[in-house]
Amino acid sequence: MDVGVGLPTTVTGVDGRTVLEWARRAEARGLSSLGVLDRLVAGNQEPVVTLAAAAAVTRRIRLATTILIAAYRGRAAVLAKQLATVDELSGGRLTVGVAAGGRADDFAATGEPYERRGRRLDALVTEMREIWAGDGPGGDIGPRPVLPGGPPIWVGGHTDAALRRAARLGQGWIAGGSSSVPYADLVARARAAWQAEGRTDRPRMVALAYFSLGTAGAEQAVAHMRRYYAQAGPYADRAAAQTVTTEGALQRTLKEYESAGCDELIFFPCSGDPDQVDLLAEAART
C-alpha cells in the first residue's frame, strides 16, 4: 500500500514557504502523493494553486486534489484549463479527486446553489473530459493533459450516489478521514457499484487519515480538529480521537487499511512543522 501526505494548507499559521518545504521533504522521503484539502470559506490556501507551486519544487511525487469541491466553481472551462496546466507543468503527475461537498457556506460564497450539487458535479466532470480531449463546447481549450483523456479522477464520498458516481466517472474512489463507517464496508460497496456499472477495470481505492506525531502530537490533534471542524459539533471530537498520534497507532492503521483493500492512504497533518513529514515516513517504514 502506498503512503502519501497532505500538505498543511488548513493548519493555522502555515505560510507558503513551509508548504513548499513539506513538498520537498515528502518527495525526498519517498512518499507517494501530496494531497490538498478544499474549503472556500476558510483560511486555507487554494488547492489548485498550491499544487502548481508544489509542482515547481518536486519532480516525481504525485500531486492530488483530495478532494476538490468542484461544483461550487461554476462551469468546467476555467477549472479544466487550470488542472490541465498543473498537469502539463508537473509532467503528468496530477490526479484529480472530486466530491460534491458538504458545506453550504462554500457554495453561498460563490452564488452557486447547494442543492443538486451532485448532478452538477457529474456534468462538470463530463465536460472537463471533453475539454481535455479537445471536444469542449466552447472551442479548443488547451493545454492538453499529458495522458490521453486527462488526469486520473478519484471520486470521493460515502453515499450510494457518490459511489455510483465513482463507478461512472472515475478511475478510483477516495474516502474521507474520520468516517463512522468501517473502511472495509465502504470498499465492498464501492466495488459493488463498480460491478453494477459493468466496469472490468480495477478501481484504485484511496483513503484519508489525520496524524500528529511527536511529544505534543495528541494536544496538537485536539486543537487543530476542534478549530478546523468548529462548525461540525461532536464530529470534531470524534475526528480528534481518531487522529493517529503514535508510531504504533500509525503502523496499526496502515495494516488495517491495507487488509481492508486500500491501495493508498494519505495522512493529513494537524501541525505545520515539516519534521512531521520525517516522523511519518520513518513510522511508515518501521
PDB file of C-alpha atoms in Angstrom:
ATOM      1  CA  MET A   1       0.000   0.000   0.000  1.00  0.00           C
ATOM      2  CA  ASP A   2       1.264   3.472  -0.877  1.00  0.00           C
ATOM      3  CA  VAL A   3       1.565   6.144   1.818  1.00  0.00           C
ATOM      4  CA  GLY A   4       1.071   9.791   0.942  1.00  0.00           C
ATOM      5  CA  VAL A   5       0.912  13.007   2.918  1.00  0.00           C
ATOM      6  CA  GLY A   6      -1.376  16.004   2.826  1.00  0.00           C
ATOM      7  CA  LEU A   7       0.086  19.471   2.647  1.00  0.00           C
ATOM      8  CA  PRO A   8      -0.600  21.573   5.778  1.00  0.00           C
ATOM      9  CA  THR A   9      -2.719  24.150   3.951  1.00  0.00           C
ATOM     10  CA  THR A  10      -5.516  24.027   6.542  1.00  0.00           C
ATOM     11  CA  VAL A  11      -3.244  24.398   9.580  1.00  0.00           C
ATOM     12  CA  THR A  12      -3.419  27.830  11.187  1.00  0.00           C
ATOM     13  CA  GLY A  13      -0.338  29.995  10.714  1.00  0.00           C
ATOM     14  CA  VAL A  14       1.324  27.953   7.960  1.00  0.00           C
ATOM     15  CA  ASP A  15       2.892  30.075   5.216  1.00  0.00           C
ATOM     16  CA  GLY A  16       3.839  29.311   1.635  1.00  0.00           C
ATOM     17  CA  ARG A  17       7.497  28.657   2.400  1.00  0.00           C
ATOM     18  CA  THR A  18       6.516  25.961   4.888  1.00  0.00           C
ATOM     19  CA  VAL A  19       4.104  24.301   2.453  1.00  0.00           C
ATOM     20  CA  LEU A  20       6.851  24.040  -0.162  1.00  0.00           C
ATOM     21  CA  GLU A  21       9.256  22.592   2.388  1.00  0.00           C
ATOM     22  CA  TRP A  22       6.668  19.883   3.108  1.00  0.00           C
ATOM     23  CA  ALA A  23       6.511  19.128  -0.627  1.00  0.00           C
ATOM     24  CA  ARG A  24      10.291  18.838  -0.919  1.00  0.00           C
ATOM     25  CA  ARG A  25      10.606  16.619   2.142  1.00  0.00           C
ATOM     26  CA  ALA A  26       7.740  14.357   1.107  1.00  0.00           C
ATOM     27  CA  GLU A  27       9.417  13.659  -2.215  1.00  0.00           C
ATOM     28  CA  ALA A  28      12.826  13.186  -0.605  1.00  0.00           C
ATOM     29  CA  ARG A  29      11.371  10.685   1.884  1.00  0.00           C
ATOM     30  CA  GLY A  30       9.728   8.629  -0.867  1.00  0.00           C
ATOM     31  CA  LEU A  31       6.081   9.293  -0.016  1.00  0.00           C
ATOM     32  CA  SER A  32       3.647   8.559  -2.823  1.00  0.00           C
ATOM     33  CA  SER A  33       1.429  11.643  -3.088  1.00  0.00           C
ATOM     34  CA  LEU A  34       0.930  15.208  -1.979  1.00  0.00           C
ATOM     35  CA  GLY A  35      -2.728  15.810  -1.152  1.00  0.00           C
ATOM     36  CA  VAL A  36      -4.648  19.058  -0.647  1.00  0.00           C
ATOM     37  CA  LEU A  37      -7.978  19.725   1.048  1.00  0.00           C
ATOM     38  CA  ASP A  38     -10.533  22.175  -0.344  1.00  0.00           C
ATOM     39  CA  ARG A  39     -12.530  24.786   1.526  1.00  0.00           C
ATOM     40  CA  LEU A  40     -13.553  28.217   0.301  1.00  0.00           C
ATOM     41  CA  VAL A  41     -14.908  29.909   3.424  1.00  0.00           C
ATOM     42  CA  ALA A  42     -11.762  29.246   5.464  1.00  0.00           C
ATOM     43  CA  GLY A  43      -8.183  30.471   5.735  1.00  0.00           C
ATOM     44  CA  ASN A  44      -6.590  27.612   3.773  1.00  0.00           C
ATOM     45  CA  GLN A  45      -4.583  28.090   0.597  1.00  0.00           C
ATOM     46  CA  GLU A  46      -6.422  27.343  -2.649  1.00  0.00           C
ATOM     47  CA  PRO A  47      -5.681  23.722  -3.640  1.00  0.00           C
ATOM     48  CA  VAL A  48      -5.081  24.013  -7.399  1.00  0.00           C
ATOM     49  CA  VAL A  49      -2.725  26.968  -6.967  1.00  0.00           C
ATOM     50  CA  THR A  50      -0.934  25.134  -4.157  1.00  0.00           C
ATOM     51  CA  LEU A  51      -0.321  22.087  -6.336  1.00  0.00           C
ATOM     52  CA  ALA A  52       1.074  24.327  -9.082  1.00  0.00           C
ATOM     53  CA  ALA A  53       3.603  25.650  -6.580  1.00  0.00           C
ATOM     54  CA  ALA A  54       4.390  22.137  -5.354  1.00  0.00           C
ATOM     55  CA  ALA A  55       4.954  21.026  -8.952  1.00  0.00           C
ATOM     56  CA  ALA A  56       7.733  23.592  -9.267  1.00  0.00           C
ATOM     57  CA  VAL A  57       9.755  22.198  -6.345  1.00  0.00           C
ATOM     58  CA  THR A  58       9.261  18.456  -6.982  1.00  0.00           C
ATOM     59  CA  ARG A  59       9.943  16.063  -9.837  1.00  0.00           C
ATOM     60  CA  ARG A  60       8.440  12.667  -9.091  1.00  0.00           C
ATOM     61  CA  ILE A  61       5.743  12.696  -6.401  1.00  0.00           C
ATOM     62  CA  ARG A  62       2.065  12.509  -7.380  1.00  0.00           C
ATOM     63  CA  LEU A  63       0.030  15.715  -6.953  1.00  0.00           C
ATOM     64  CA  ALA A  64      -3.570  15.055  -5.929  1.00  0.00           C
ATOM     65  CA  THR A  65      -6.615  17.123  -5.068  1.00  0.00           C
ATOM     66  CA  THR A  66      -8.061  15.123  -2.180  1.00  0.00           C
ATOM     67  CA  ILE A  67     -10.672  16.338  -2.745  1.00  0.00           C
ATOM     68  CA  LEU A  68     -11.714  19.302  -4.875  1.00  0.00           C
ATOM     69  CA  ILE A  69     -15.234  20.592  -4.269  1.00  0.00           C
ATOM     70  CA  ALA A  70     -15.603  21.271  -7.955  1.00  0.00           C
ATOM     71  CA  ALA A  71     -19.332  22.057  -8.130  1.00  0.00           C
ATOM     72  CA  TYR A  72     -19.049  25.441  -6.404  1.00  0.00           C
ATOM     73  CA  ARG A  73     -16.679  26.608  -9.148  1.00  0.00           C
ATOM     74  CA  GLY A  74     -19.316  27.061 -11.836  1.00  0.00           C
ATOM     75  CA  ARG A  75     -18.799  25.828 -15.379  1.00  0.00           C
ATOM     76  CA  ALA A  76     -15.999  23.500 -16.382  1.00  0.00           C
ATOM     77  CA  ALA A  77     -13.902  25.556 -18.816  1.00  0.00           C
ATOM     78  CA  VAL A  78     -11.726  27.544 -16.409  1.00  0.00           C
ATOM     79  CA  LEU A  79     -11.215  24.675 -13.987  1.00  0.00           C
ATOM     80  CA  ALA A  80     -10.361  22.282 -16.821  1.00  0.00           C
ATOM     81  CA  LYS A  81      -7.719  24.706 -18.081  1.00  0.00           C
ATOM     82  CA  GLN A  82      -6.257  25.215 -14.602  1.00  0.00           C
ATOM     83  CA  LEU A  83      -5.993  21.495 -13.943  1.00  0.00           C
ATOM     84  CA  ALA A  84      -4.549  20.737 -17.385  1.00  0.00           C
ATOM     85  CA  THR A  85      -1.937  23.441 -16.794  1.00  0.00           C
ATOM     86  CA  VAL A  86      -0.852  21.898 -13.473  1.00  0.00           C
ATOM     87  CA  ASP A  87      -0.753  18.511 -15.174  1.00  0.00           C
ATOM     88  CA  GLU A  88       1.427  19.835 -18.007  1.00  0.00           C
ATOM     89  CA  LEU A  89       3.753  21.787 -15.696  1.00  0.00           C
ATOM     90  CA  SER A  90       4.239  18.716 -13.498  1.00  0.00           C
ATOM     91  CA  GLY A  91       4.901  16.325 -16.367  1.00  0.00           C
ATOM     92  CA  GLY A  92       1.641  14.429 -15.940  1.00  0.00           C
ATOM     93  CA  ARG A  93       1.777  13.936 -12.170  1.00  0.00           C
ATOM     94  CA  LEU A  94      -1.699  15.285 -11.393  1.00  0.00           C
ATOM     95  CA  THR A  95      -4.602  13.207 -10.101  1.00  0.00           C
ATOM     96  CA  VAL A  96      -7.943  14.973  -9.688  1.00  0.00           C
ATOM     97  CA  GLY A  97     -10.001  13.957  -6.686  1.00  0.00           C
ATOM     98  CA  VAL A  98     -13.502  15.475  -6.642  1.00  0.00           C
ATOM     99  CA  ALA A  99     -16.592  15.275  -4.462  1.00  0.00           C
ATOM    100  CA  ALA A 100     -19.940  17.008  -4.152  1.00  0.00           C
ATOM    101  CA  GLY A 101     -19.061  18.725  -0.877  1.00  0.00           C
ATOM    102  CA  GLY A 102     -20.982  19.159   2.338  1.00  0.00           C
ATOM    103  CA  ARG A 103     -20.518  22.806   3.379  1.00  0.00           C
ATOM    104  CA  ALA A 104     -23.330  25.079   2.217  1.00  0.00           C
ATOM    105  CA  ASP A 105     -21.334  28.246   3.012  1.00  0.00           C
ATOM    106  CA  ASP A 106     -18.743  27.411   0.329  1.00  0.00           C
ATOM    107  CA  PHE A 107     -21.491  27.435  -2.290  1.00  0.00           C
ATOM    108  CA  ALA A 108     -23.186  30.544  -0.924  1.00  0.00           C
ATOM    109  CA  ALA A 109     -19.911  32.466  -1.206  1.00  0.00           C
ATOM    110  CA  THR A 110     -19.776  31.863  -4.983  1.00  0.00           C
ATOM    111  CA  GLY A 111     -23.509  32.198  -5.620  1.00  0.00           C
ATOM    112  CA  GLU A 112     -23.749  28.565  -6.690  1.00  0.00           C
ATOM    113  CA  PRO A 113     -26.769  26.627  -5.380  1.00  0.00           C
ATOM    114  CA  TYR A 114     -26.051  23.972  -2.781  1.00  0.00           C
ATOM    115  CA  GLU A 115     -28.915  21.821  -3.993  1.00  0.00           C
ATOM    116  CA  ARG A 116     -28.349  19.333  -6.830  1.00  0.00           C
ATOM    117  CA  ARG A 117     -24.599  19.799  -6.500  1.00  0.00           C
ATOM    118  CA  GLY A 118     -24.044  16.118  -7.220  1.00  0.00           C
ATOM    119  CA  ARG A 119     -25.683  16.350 -10.613  1.00  0.00           C
ATOM    120  CA  ARG A 120     -23.715  19.485 -11.413  1.00  0.00           C
ATOM    121  CA  LEU A 121     -20.528  17.643 -10.470  1.00  0.00           C
ATOM    122  CA  ASP A 122     -21.445  14.834 -12.883  1.00  0.00           C
ATOM    123  CA  ALA A 123     -21.894  17.333 -15.700  1.00  0.00           C
ATOM    124  CA  LEU A 124     -18.710  19.209 -14.812  1.00  0.00           C
ATOM    125  CA  VAL A 125     -16.505  16.107 -14.837  1.00  0.00           C
ATOM    126  CA  THR A 126     -18.002  15.010 -18.155  1.00  0.00           C
ATOM    127  CA  GLU A 127     -17.381  18.423 -19.700  1.00  0.00           C
ATOM    128  CA  MET A 128     -13.815  18.598 -18.360  1.00  0.00           C
ATOM    129  CA  ARG A 129     -13.026  15.304 -20.046  1.00  0.00           C
ATOM    130  CA  GLU A 130     -14.436  16.667 -23.310  1.00  0.00           C
ATOM    131  CA  ILE A 131     -12.315  19.801 -22.994  1.00  0.00           C
ATOM    132  CA  TRP A 132      -9.173  17.797 -22.255  1.00  0.00           C
ATOM    133  CA  ALA A 133      -9.867  15.763 -25.396  1.00  0.00           C
ATOM    134  CA  GLY A 134     -10.280  18.931 -27.483  1.00  0.00           C
ATOM    135  CA  ASP A 135     -14.061  18.463 -27.885  1.00  0.00           C
ATOM    136  CA  GLY A 136     -15.372  21.077 -25.465  1.00  0.00           C
ATOM    137  CA  PRO A 137     -18.491  23.039 -26.379  1.00  0.00           C
ATOM    138  CA  GLY A 138     -16.672  26.369 -26.164  1.00  0.00           C
ATOM    139  CA  GLY A 139     -13.917  25.584 -28.649  1.00  0.00           C
ATOM    140  CA  ASP A 140     -10.391  24.258 -28.320  1.00  0.00           C
ATOM    141  CA  ILE A 141      -9.274  24.997 -24.744  1.00  0.00           C
ATOM    142  CA  GLY A 142      -5.698  23.927 -24.026  1.00  0.00           C
ATOM    143  CA  PRO A 143      -3.227  22.844 -22.883  1.00  0.00           C
ATOM    144  CA  ARG A 144      -3.676  19.136 -23.421  1.00  0.00           C
ATOM    145  CA  PRO A 145      -3.047  16.953 -20.364  1.00  0.00           C
ATOM    146  CA  VAL A 146      -0.089  14.608 -20.605  1.00  0.00           C
ATOM    147  CA  LEU A 147      -2.206  11.425 -20.505  1.00  0.00           C
ATOM    148  CA  PRO A 148      -4.811  10.867 -23.242  1.00  0.00           C
ATOM    149  CA  GLY A 149      -8.212  11.543 -21.722  1.00  0.00           C
ATOM    150  CA  GLY A 150      -6.792  13.717 -18.975  1.00  0.00           C
ATOM    151  CA  PRO A 151      -5.575  13.129 -15.416  1.00  0.00           C
ATOM    152  CA  PRO A 152      -6.958  10.176 -13.442  1.00  0.00           C
ATOM    153  CA  ILE A 153     -10.076  11.071 -11.482  1.00  0.00           C
ATOM    154  CA  TRP A 154     -10.847   9.827  -7.994  1.00  0.00           C
ATOM    155  CA  VAL A 155     -14.379  10.446  -6.752  1.00  0.00           C
ATOM    156  CA  GLY A 156     -14.940  10.953  -3.045  1.00  0.00           C
ATOM    157  CA  GLY A 157     -17.883  10.377  -0.760  1.00  0.00           C
ATOM    158  CA  HIS A 158     -19.589   7.685   1.297  1.00  0.00           C
ATOM    159  CA  THR A 159     -23.169   7.901   0.000  1.00  0.00           C
ATOM    160  CA  ASP A 160     -24.605   5.493  -2.545  1.00  0.00           C
ATOM    161  CA  ALA A 161     -24.801   8.363  -5.037  1.00  0.00           C
ATOM    162  CA  ALA A 162     -21.101   9.147  -4.574  1.00  0.00           C
ATOM    163  CA  LEU A 163     -20.122   5.510  -5.026  1.00  0.00           C
ATOM    164  CA  ARG A 164     -22.183   5.268  -8.213  1.00  0.00           C
ATOM    165  CA  ARG A 165     -20.543   8.482  -9.425  1.00  0.00           C
ATOM    166  CA  ALA A 166     -17.109   6.962  -8.861  1.00  0.00           C
ATOM    167  CA  ALA A 167     -18.086   3.903 -10.871  1.00  0.00           C
ATOM    168  CA  ARG A 168     -19.447   6.000 -13.750  1.00  0.00           C
ATOM    169  CA  LEU A 169     -16.810   8.701 -13.944  1.00  0.00           C
ATOM    170  CA  GLY A 170     -13.649   7.763 -12.064  1.00  0.00           C
ATOM    171  CA  GLN A 171     -10.586   5.609 -12.073  1.00  0.00           C
ATOM    172  CA  GLY A 172     -10.742   5.391  -8.298  1.00  0.00           C
ATOM    173  CA  TRP A 173     -12.690   6.145  -5.142  1.00  0.00           C
ATOM    174  CA  ILE A 174     -11.487   8.065  -2.103  1.00  0.00           C
ATOM    175  CA  ALA A 175     -12.814   8.005   1.456  1.00  0.00           C
ATOM    176  CA  GLY A 176     -12.543  10.974   3.778  1.00  0.00           C
ATOM    177  CA  GLY A 177     -10.944  10.805   7.183  1.00  0.00           C
ATOM    178  CA  SER A 178     -12.737  10.003  10.447  1.00  0.00           C
ATOM    179  CA  SER A 179     -15.690   8.168   8.923  1.00  0.00           C
ATOM    180  CA  SER A 180     -18.030   6.332  11.296  1.00  0.00           C
ATOM    181  CA  VAL A 181     -18.375   3.565   8.666  1.00  0.00           C
ATOM    182  CA  PRO A 182     -15.602   0.920   8.618  1.00  0.00           C
ATOM    183  CA  TYR A 183     -13.380   1.303   5.566  1.00  0.00           C
ATOM    184  CA  ALA A 184     -13.734  -2.367   4.587  1.00  0.00           C
ATOM    185  CA  ASP A 185     -17.509  -1.913   4.298  1.00  0.00           C
ATOM    186  CA  LEU A 186     -17.052   1.146   2.123  1.00  0.00           C
ATOM    187  CA  VAL A 187     -14.606  -0.695  -0.142  1.00  0.00           C
ATOM    188  CA  ALA A 188     -17.108  -3.517  -0.581  1.00  0.00           C
ATOM    189  CA  ARG A 189     -19.831  -1.034  -1.526  1.00  0.00           C
ATOM    190  CA  ALA A 190     -17.508   0.769  -3.942  1.00  0.00           C
ATOM    191  CA  ARG A 191     -16.544  -2.492  -5.661  1.00  0.00           C
ATOM    192  CA  ALA A 192     -20.210  -3.496  -5.892  1.00  0.00           C
ATOM    193  CA  ALA A 193     -21.007  -0.162  -7.549  1.00  0.00           C
ATOM    194  CA  TRP A 194     -18.135  -0.752  -9.969  1.00  0.00           C
ATOM    195  CA  GLN A 195     -19.522  -4.136 -10.925  1.00  0.00           C
ATOM    196  CA  ALA A 196     -23.069  -2.790 -11.247  1.00  0.00           C
ATOM    197  CA  GLU A 197     -21.771  -0.218 -13.714  1.00  0.00           C
ATOM    198  CA  GLY A 198     -20.240  -3.002 -15.790  1.00  0.00           C
ATOM    199  CA  ARG A 199     -16.659  -1.918 -15.171  1.00  0.00           C
ATOM    200  CA  THR A 200     -13.997  -4.560 -15.706  1.00  0.00           C
ATOM    201  CA  ASP A 201     -11.014  -2.446 -14.669  1.00  0.00           C
ATOM    202  CA  ARG A 202      -9.885  -2.353 -11.051  1.00  0.00           C
ATOM    203  CA  PRO A 203     -10.644   0.876  -9.164  1.00  0.00           C
ATOM    204  CA  ARG A 204      -7.894   2.476  -7.122  1.00  0.00           C
ATOM    205  CA  MET A 205      -9.024   2.576  -3.504  1.00  0.00           C
ATOM    206  CA  VAL A 206      -7.750   5.577  -1.549  1.00  0.00           C
ATOM    207  CA  ALA A 207      -8.412   6.906   1.931  1.00  0.00           C
ATOM    208  CA  LEU A 208      -7.507   9.894   4.071  1.00  0.00           C
ATOM    209  CA  ALA A 209      -6.459   9.899   7.709  1.00  0.00           C
ATOM    210  CA  TYR A 210      -5.167  12.525  10.130  1.00  0.00           C
ATOM    211  CA  PHE A 211      -1.879  12.329  12.002  1.00  0.00           C
ATOM    212  CA  SER A 212       0.020  14.306  14.609  1.00  0.00           C
ATOM    213  CA  LEU A 213       3.204  12.639  15.847  1.00  0.00           C
ATOM    214  CA  GLY A 214       5.803  13.565  18.417  1.00  0.00           C
ATOM    215  CA  THR A 215       5.667  14.602  22.051  1.00  0.00           C
ATOM    216  CA  ALA A 216       2.860  17.144  21.565  1.00  0.00           C
ATOM    217  CA  GLY A 217       1.001  15.104  18.956  1.00  0.00           C
ATOM    218  CA  ALA A 218      -2.186  14.420  20.909  1.00  0.00           C
ATOM    219  CA  GLU A 219      -2.568  18.024  22.064  1.00  0.00           C
ATOM    220  CA  GLN A 220      -1.995  19.352  18.552  1.00  0.00           C
ATOM    221  CA  ALA A 221      -4.582  16.920  17.175  1.00  0.00           C
ATOM    222  CA  VAL A 222      -7.289  18.110  19.559  1.00  0.00           C
ATOM    223  CA  ALA A 223      -6.504  21.791  18.996  1.00  0.00           C
ATOM    224  CA  HIS A 224      -6.430  21.516  15.205  1.00  0.00           C
ATOM    225  CA  MET A 225      -9.531  19.344  14.846  1.00  0.00           C
ATOM    226  CA  ARG A 226     -11.626  21.498  17.146  1.00  0.00           C
ATOM    227  CA  ARG A 227     -10.560  24.558  15.206  1.00  0.00           C
ATOM    228  CA  TYR A 228     -10.946  23.120  11.697  1.00  0.00           C
ATOM    229  CA  TYR A 229     -14.262  21.392  12.428  1.00  0.00           C
ATOM    230  CA  ALA A 230     -15.611  24.077  14.753  1.00  0.00           C
ATOM    231  CA  GLN A 231     -18.976  24.123  12.973  1.00  0.00           C
ATOM    232  CA  ALA A 232     -19.345  20.334  12.915  1.00  0.00           C
ATOM    233  CA  GLY A 233     -20.263  19.822  16.567  1.00  0.00           C
ATOM    234  CA  PRO A 234     -19.407  16.376  18.006  1.00  0.00           C
ATOM    235  CA  TYR A 235     -17.634  15.384  14.773  1.00  0.00           C
ATOM    236  CA  ALA A 236     -14.632  17.490  15.803  1.00  0.00           C
ATOM    237  CA  ASP A 237     -14.006  15.439  18.936  1.00  0.00           C
ATOM    238  CA  ARG A 238     -14.531  12.183  17.039  1.00  0.00           C
ATOM    239  CA  ALA A 239     -12.022  13.275  14.402  1.00  0.00           C
ATOM    240  CA  ALA A 240      -9.525  14.209  17.100  1.00  0.00           C
ATOM    241  CA  ALA A 241      -9.975  10.835  18.815  1.00  0.00           C
ATOM    242  CA  GLN A 242      -9.319   9.013  15.520  1.00  0.00           C
ATOM    243  CA  THR A 243      -6.190  11.025  14.709  1.00  0.00           C
ATOM    244  CA  VAL A 244      -3.011   8.923  14.660  1.00  0.00           C
ATOM    245  CA  THR A 245      -0.698  10.277  17.368  1.00  0.00           C
ATOM    246  CA  THR A 246       1.836   7.481  17.987  1.00  0.00           C
ATOM    247  CA  GLU A 247       4.131   5.368  15.846  1.00  0.00           C
ATOM    248  CA  GLY A 248       2.396   2.204  16.984  1.00  0.00           C
ATOM    249  CA  ALA A 249      -1.030   3.579  16.122  1.00  0.00           C
ATOM    250  CA  LEU A 250       0.226   4.578  12.695  1.00  0.00           C
ATOM    251  CA  GLN A 251       1.537   1.094  11.981  1.00  0.00           C
ATOM    252  CA  ARG A 252      -1.746  -0.470  13.143  1.00  0.00           C
ATOM    253  CA  THR A 253      -3.687   1.952  10.943  1.00  0.00           C
ATOM    254  CA  LEU A 254      -1.595   1.044   7.916  1.00  0.00           C
ATOM    255  CA  LYS A 255      -2.190  -2.664   8.468  1.00  0.00           C
ATOM    256  CA  GLU A 256      -5.930  -2.198   8.984  1.00  0.00           C
ATOM    257  CA  TYR A 257      -6.380  -0.151   5.816  1.00  0.00           C
ATOM    258  CA  GLU A 258      -4.208  -2.445   3.729  1.00  0.00           C
ATOM    259  CA  SER A 259      -6.137  -5.518   4.867  1.00  0.00           C
ATOM    260  CA  ALA A 260      -9.391  -3.708   4.049  1.00  0.00           C
ATOM    261  CA  GLY A 261      -8.338  -3.215   0.425  1.00  0.00           C
ATOM    262  CA  CYS A 262      -6.798   0.240   0.475  1.00  0.00           C
ATOM    263  CA  ASP A 263      -4.250   0.989  -2.268  1.00  0.00           C
ATOM    264  CA  GLU A 264      -3.078   4.344  -0.879  1.00  0.00           C
ATOM    265  CA  LEU A 265      -3.517   6.046   2.481  1.00  0.00           C
ATOM    266  CA  ILE A 266      -2.856   9.794   2.597  1.00  0.00           C
ATOM    267  CA  PHE A 267      -2.180  11.287   6.040  1.00  0.00           C
ATOM    268  CA  PHE A 268      -3.149  14.903   6.690  1.00  0.00           C
ATOM    269  CA  PRO A 269      -1.347  16.866   9.394  1.00  0.00           C
ATOM    270  CA  CYS A 270      -2.533  18.745  12.445  1.00  0.00           C
ATOM    271  CA  SER A 271       0.746  20.673  12.690  1.00  0.00           C
ATOM    272  CA  GLY A 272       2.729  22.690  10.188  1.00  0.00           C
ATOM    273  CA  ASP A 273       6.109  21.511  11.458  1.00  0.00           C
ATOM    274  CA  PRO A 274       7.967  19.964   8.464  1.00  0.00           C
ATOM    275  CA  ASP A 275       9.541  17.438  10.836  1.00  0.00           C
ATOM    276  CA  GLN A 276       6.120  15.750  10.821  1.00  0.00           C
ATOM    277  CA  VAL A 277       6.940  14.521   7.292  1.00  0.00           C
ATOM    278  CA  ASP A 278      10.066  12.787   8.545  1.00  0.00           C
ATOM    279  CA  LEU A 279       8.229  11.264  11.519  1.00  0.00           C
ATOM    280  CA  LEU A 280       5.515   9.947   9.208  1.00  0.00           C
ATOM    281  CA  ALA A 281       7.947   8.452   6.727  1.00  0.00           C
ATOM    282  CA  GLU A 282      10.011   6.794   9.448  1.00  0.00           C
ATOM    283  CA  ALA A 283       6.975   5.335  11.209  1.00  0.00           C
ATOM    284  CA  ALA A 284       5.511   4.050   7.948  1.00  0.00           C
ATOM    285  CA  ARG A 285       8.729   2.195   7.128  1.00  0.00           C
ATOM    286  CA  THR A 286       9.203   0.579  10.543  1.00  0.00           C
TER     287      THR A 286
END
